[in-house]
Amino acid sequence: NAGVTQTPKFRILKIGQSMTLQCTQDMNHNYMYWYRQDPGMGLKLIYYSVGAGITDKGEVPNGYNVSRSTTEDFPLRLELAAPSQTSVYFCASSPGGVGTGNTIYFGEGSWLTVV
Amino acid sequence: AQSVTQLDSQVPVFEEAPVELRCNYSSSVSVYLFWYVQYPNQGLQLLLKYLSGSTLVKGINGFEAEFNKSQTSFHLRKPSVHISDTAEYFCAVSAQFGNEKLTFGTGTRLTIIP
């Protein structure tokens, strides 16, 4: 009953360091997403993917990269971390697009602090 | 483009009292509407969604919401709240047959007072 699993749960990075947030889902969903949640700001879409080998930018893609080599995995890479990337990151997946009313299933979040 | 406004950032309610969390949206096209709940230190999970049909939608944990197209609203209600309902609630909208963007409101923190 795993659903969407993301690691690590907590991480402290120094300015300029890079890291990858891992995300995997076991529901065979085609769509996967990365969101960030800042206090009082709701969730903002960073990147999304409609299937293996296909990715696209969301609202706030700068400073991030993604890849989708398999249906299950959708890692998010932070290059040259900046304090503005301090946030809670959520990976999510859905069987189809939200434009056809599909429900998005979220992971439990990764708390990232850049100092 | 779509936008969502949640009018109250915090709502304190006594246990067993009714609650309404307000959500208004803006869109030039037809939309789908969602309410998600986030319990402390957890991810979001779906409470309910409106796709079509009856404007009154029932969800999990006794919550319901009513879609009002003329007022562009999708308010969430529960007749009697419990301590376990303490959480943050997010309203979200997507364009029907549009791009893959789910636009979230800024959230309403519901605090239940014993």
GROMACS .gro file of C-alpha atoms in nm:
model
  229
    1ASN     CA    1   0.000   0.000   0.000
    2ALA     CA    2   0.295   0.235  -0.067
    3GLY     CA    3   0.147   0.481  -0.321
    4VAL     CA    4   0.391   0.770  -0.378
    5THR     CA    5   0.719   0.746  -0.190
    6GLN     CA    6   0.971   1.027  -0.174
    7THR     CA    7   1.311   1.050  -0.009
    8PRO     CA    8   1.473   1.204   0.183
    9LYS     CA    9   1.214   1.339   0.424
   10PHE     CA   10   1.445   1.606   0.564
   11ARG     CA   11   1.762   1.760   0.424
   12ILE     CA   12   1.980   2.060   0.497
   13LEU     CA   13   2.187   2.190   0.206
   14LYS     CA   14   2.452   2.456   0.188
   15ILE     CA   15   2.424   2.732  -0.070
   16GLY     CA   16   2.565   2.612  -0.401
   17GLN     CA   17   2.532   2.241  -0.328
   18SER     CA   18   2.326   2.011  -0.549
   19MET     CA   19   2.099   1.723  -0.462
   20THR     CA   20   1.831   1.495  -0.598
   21LEU     CA   21   1.493   1.430  -0.442
   22GLN     CA   22   1.382   1.080  -0.526
   23CYS     CA   23   1.023   0.987  -0.606
   24THR     CA   24   0.868   0.655  -0.697
   25GLN     CA   25   0.509   0.539  -0.735
   26ASP     CA   26   0.369   0.188  -0.751
   27MET     CA   27   0.025   0.268  -0.894
   28ASN     CA   28   0.131   0.250  -1.261
   29HIS     CA   29   0.024   0.612  -1.309
   30ASN     CA   30   0.124   0.785  -1.628
   31TYR     CA   31   0.129   1.137  -1.485
   32MET     CA   32   0.375   1.253  -1.222
   33TYR     CA   33   0.432   1.595  -1.070
   34TRP     CA   34   0.662   1.792  -0.845
   35TYR     CA   35   0.515   2.073  -0.635
   36ARG     CA   36   0.667   2.304  -0.379
   37GLN     CA   37   0.475   2.443  -0.085
   38ASP     CA   38   0.577   2.769   0.078
   39PRO     CA   39   0.401   2.902   0.390
   40GLY     CA   40   0.083   3.090   0.303
   41MET     CA   41   0.139   3.038  -0.070
   42GLY     CA   42  -0.036   2.713  -0.150
   43LEU     CA   43   0.130   2.467  -0.387
   44LYS     CA   44   0.315   2.564  -0.701
   45LEU     CA   45   0.388   2.321  -0.984
   46ILE     CA   46   0.758   2.285  -1.065
   47TYR     CA   47   0.760   2.015  -1.336
   48TYR     CA   48   0.531   1.742  -1.455
   49SER     CA   49   0.548   1.438  -1.678
   50VAL     CA   50   0.275   1.269  -1.883
   51GLY     CA   51   0.472   0.950  -1.935
   52ALA     CA   52   0.819   0.799  -1.950
   53GLY     CA   53   1.053   1.016  -2.154
   54ILE     CA   54   0.824   1.321  -2.150
   55THR     CA   55   0.859   1.615  -1.912
   56ASP     CA   56   0.733   1.972  -1.911
   57LYS     CA   57   0.776   2.288  -1.708
   58GLY     CA   58   0.524   2.407  -1.455
   59GLU     CA   59   0.492   2.750  -1.294
   60VAL     CA   60   0.826   2.765  -1.111
   61PRO     CA   61   1.087   2.549  -1.294
   62ASN     CA   62   1.393   2.771  -1.255
   63GLY     CA   63   1.673   2.608  -1.058
   64TYR     CA   64   1.536   2.256  -1.102
   65ASN     CA   65   1.564   1.967  -1.347
   66VAL     CA   66   1.375   1.642  -1.386
   67SER     CA   67   1.392   1.322  -1.582
   68ARG     CA   68   1.147   1.036  -1.637
   69SER     CA   69   1.322   0.725  -1.760
   70THR     CA   70   1.062   0.484  -1.618
   71THR     CA   71   0.691   0.499  -1.537
   72GLU     CA   72   0.766   0.455  -1.167
   73ASP     CA   73   1.039   0.713  -1.102
   74PHE     CA   74   1.047   1.092  -1.130
   75PRO     CA   75   1.353   1.244  -0.957
   76LEU     CA   76   1.387   1.618  -0.903
   77ARG     CA   77   1.737   1.767  -0.919
   78LEU     CA   78   1.830   2.093  -0.750
   79GLU     CA   79   2.137   2.253  -0.903
   80LEU     CA   80   2.331   2.520  -0.713
   81ALA     CA   81   2.094   2.541  -0.418
   82ALA     CA   82   1.978   2.888  -0.309
   83PRO     CA   83   1.797   3.002   0.008
   84SER     CA   84   1.488   3.069  -0.208
   85GLN     CA   85   1.461   2.693  -0.261
   86THR     CA   86   1.396   2.634   0.108
   87SER     CA   87   1.054   2.475   0.094
   88VAL     CA   88   0.852   2.158   0.130
   89TYR     CA   89   0.853   1.950  -0.186
   90PHE     CA   90   0.576   1.712  -0.282
   91CYS     CA   91   0.589   1.446  -0.547
   92ALA     CA   92   0.254   1.331  -0.681
   93SER     CA   93   0.101   1.109  -0.946
   94SER     CA   94  -0.230   1.058  -1.124
   95PRO     CA   95  -0.367   0.799  -1.368
   96GLY     CA   96  -0.456   1.069  -1.619
   97GLY     CA   97  -0.447   1.444  -1.647
   98VAL     CA   98  -0.628   1.684  -1.416
   99GLY     CA   99  -0.779   1.833  -1.729
  100THR     CA  100  -1.000   1.522  -1.742
  101GLY     CA  101  -1.081   1.534  -1.371
  102ASN     CA  102  -0.833   1.280  -1.242
  103THR     CA  103  -0.732   1.280  -0.876
  104ILE     CA  104  -0.372   1.355  -0.786
  105TYR     CA  105  -0.212   1.136  -0.517
  106PHE     CA  106   0.059   1.297  -0.308
  107GLY     CA  107   0.366   1.172  -0.128
  108GLU     CA  108   0.434   1.275   0.230
  109GLY     CA  109   0.673   1.557   0.143
  110SER     CA  110   1.042   1.642   0.168
  111TRP     CA  111   1.148   1.931   0.391
  112LEU     CA  112   1.449   2.108   0.240
  113THR     CA  113   1.642   2.389   0.406
  114VAL     CA  114   1.918   2.578   0.224
  115VAL     CA  115   2.161   2.763   0.452
  116ALA     CA  116  -0.584   3.094  -1.677
  117GLN     CA  117  -0.757   2.987  -1.358
  118SER     CA  118  -0.725   3.128  -1.009
  119VAL     CA  119  -0.855   3.029  -0.667
  120THR     CA  120  -0.926   3.247  -0.366
  121GLN     CA  121  -0.971   3.102  -0.021
  122LEU     CA  122  -1.112   3.389   0.176
  123ASP     CA  123  -1.010   3.273   0.524
  124SER     CA  124  -0.655   3.178   0.611
  125GLN     CA  125  -0.754   3.050   0.957
  126VAL     CA  126  -1.085   2.928   1.094
  127PRO     CA  127  -1.125   2.834   1.462
  128VAL     CA  128  -1.436   2.630   1.543
  129PHE     CA  129  -1.564   2.465   1.858
  130GLU     CA  130  -1.591   2.088   1.855
  131GLU     CA  131  -1.930   1.962   1.731
  132ALA     CA  132  -2.011   2.300   1.574
  133PRO     CA  133  -2.071   2.338   1.198
  134VAL     CA  134  -1.807   2.483   0.970
  135GLU     CA  135  -1.791   2.637   0.624
  136LEU     CA  136  -1.463   2.697   0.441
  137ARG     CA  137  -1.502   2.935   0.152
  138CYS     CA  138  -1.355   2.901  -0.195
  139ASN     CA  139  -1.408   3.119  -0.501
  140TYR     CA  140  -1.254   3.059  -0.840
  141SER     CA  141  -1.202   3.249  -1.161
  142SER     CA  142  -1.189   3.093  -1.506
  143SER     CA  143  -1.290   3.176  -1.863
  144VAL     CA  144  -1.359   2.807  -1.936
  145SER     CA  145  -1.544   2.524  -1.764
  146VAL     CA  146  -1.360   2.378  -1.470
  147TYR     CA  147  -1.323   2.082  -1.240
  148LEU     CA  148  -1.304   2.165  -0.868
  149PHE     CA  149  -1.129   1.983  -0.586
  150TRP     CA  150  -1.085   2.003  -0.210
  151TYR     CA  151  -0.774   1.849  -0.059
  152VAL     CA  152  -0.688   1.811   0.311
  153GLN     CA  153  -0.340   1.816   0.461
  154TYR     CA  154  -0.301   1.677   0.812
  155PRO     CA  155   0.007   1.793   1.008
  156ASN     CA  156   0.335   1.678   0.854
  157GLN     CA  157   0.161   1.477   0.584
  158GLY     CA  158   0.092   1.504   0.215
  159LEU     CA  159  -0.237   1.616   0.066
  160GLN     CA  160  -0.527   1.378   0.016
  161LEU     CA  161  -0.847   1.425  -0.178
  162LEU     CA  162  -1.161   1.513   0.022
  163LEU     CA  163  -1.398   1.548  -0.273
  164LYS     CA  164  -1.424   1.676  -0.627
  165TYR     CA  165  -1.684   1.819  -0.862
  166LEU     CA  166  -1.673   1.701  -1.221
  167SER     CA  167  -2.032   1.731  -1.343
  168GLY     CA  168  -2.390   1.651  -1.247
  169SER     CA  169  -2.531   1.725  -0.903
  170THR     CA  170  -2.388   2.045  -0.762
  171LEU     CA  171  -2.379   1.899  -0.410
  172VAL     CA  172  -2.079   1.673  -0.373
  173LYS     CA  173  -2.022   1.446  -0.077
  174GLY     CA  174  -1.673   1.348   0.029
  175ILE     CA  175  -1.489   1.158   0.297
  176ASN     CA  176  -1.513   1.220   0.672
  177GLY     CA  177  -1.860   1.378   0.648
  178PHE     CA  178  -1.756   1.676   0.435
  179GLU     CA  179  -1.960   1.810   0.146
  180ALA     CA  180  -1.927   2.098  -0.098
  181GLU     CA  181  -2.165   2.282  -0.325
  182PHE     CA  182  -2.073   2.406  -0.670
  183ASN     CA  183  -2.234   2.740  -0.752
  184LYS     CA  184  -2.159   2.841  -1.108
  185SER     CA  185  -2.326   3.182  -1.092
  186GLN     CA  186  -2.125   3.280  -0.785
  187THR     CA  187  -1.814   3.090  -0.899
  188SER     CA  188  -1.789   2.929  -0.558
  189PHE     CA  189  -1.720   2.584  -0.419
  190HIS     CA  190  -1.760   2.614  -0.041
  191LEU     CA  191  -1.679   2.320   0.185
  192ARG     CA  192  -1.907   2.234   0.477
  193LYS     CA  193  -1.936   1.992   0.765
  194PRO     CA  194  -2.234   1.993   1.004
  195SER     CA  195  -2.038   1.886   1.312
  196VAL     CA  196  -1.660   1.894   1.339
  197HIS     CA  197  -1.431   1.673   1.541
  198ILE     CA  198  -1.086   1.727   1.686
  199SER     CA  199  -0.947   1.502   1.414
  200ASP     CA  200  -1.060   1.752   1.149
  201THR     CA  201  -0.779   1.987   1.253
  202ALA     CA  202  -0.583   2.031   0.930
  203GLU     CA  203  -0.517   2.262   0.639
  204TYR     CA  204  -0.770   2.256   0.358
  205PHE     CA  205  -0.690   2.348  -0.002
  206CYS     CA  206  -0.932   2.430  -0.278
  207ALA     CA  207  -0.805   2.365  -0.632
  208VAL     CA  208  -0.926   2.410  -0.989
  209SER     CA  209  -0.834   2.268  -1.327
  210ALA     CA  210  -0.957   2.366  -1.671
  211GLN     CA  211  -1.171   2.102  -1.837
  212PHE     CA  212  -0.965   1.945  -2.116
  213GLY     CA  213  -0.701   2.207  -2.054
  214ASN     CA  214  -0.335   2.181  -1.968
  215GLU     CA  215  -0.219   1.964  -1.683
  216LYS     CA  216  -0.218   2.237  -1.425
  217LEU     CA  217  -0.405   2.212  -1.098
  218THR     CA  218  -0.419   2.559  -0.946
  219PHE     CA  219  -0.433   2.564  -0.566
  220GLY     CA  220  -0.562   2.825  -0.328
  221THR     CA  221  -0.346   2.941  -0.040
  222GLY     CA  222  -0.519   2.715   0.209
  223THR     CA  223  -0.740   2.749   0.517
  224ARG     CA  224  -0.613   2.623   0.849
  225LEU     CA  225  -0.902   2.472   1.044
  226THR     CA  226  -0.847   2.457   1.419
  227ILE     CA  227  -1.096   2.269   1.635
  228ILE     CA  228  -1.139   2.401   1.988
  229PRO     CA  229  -1.231   2.136   2.247
   0.00000   0.00000   0.00000
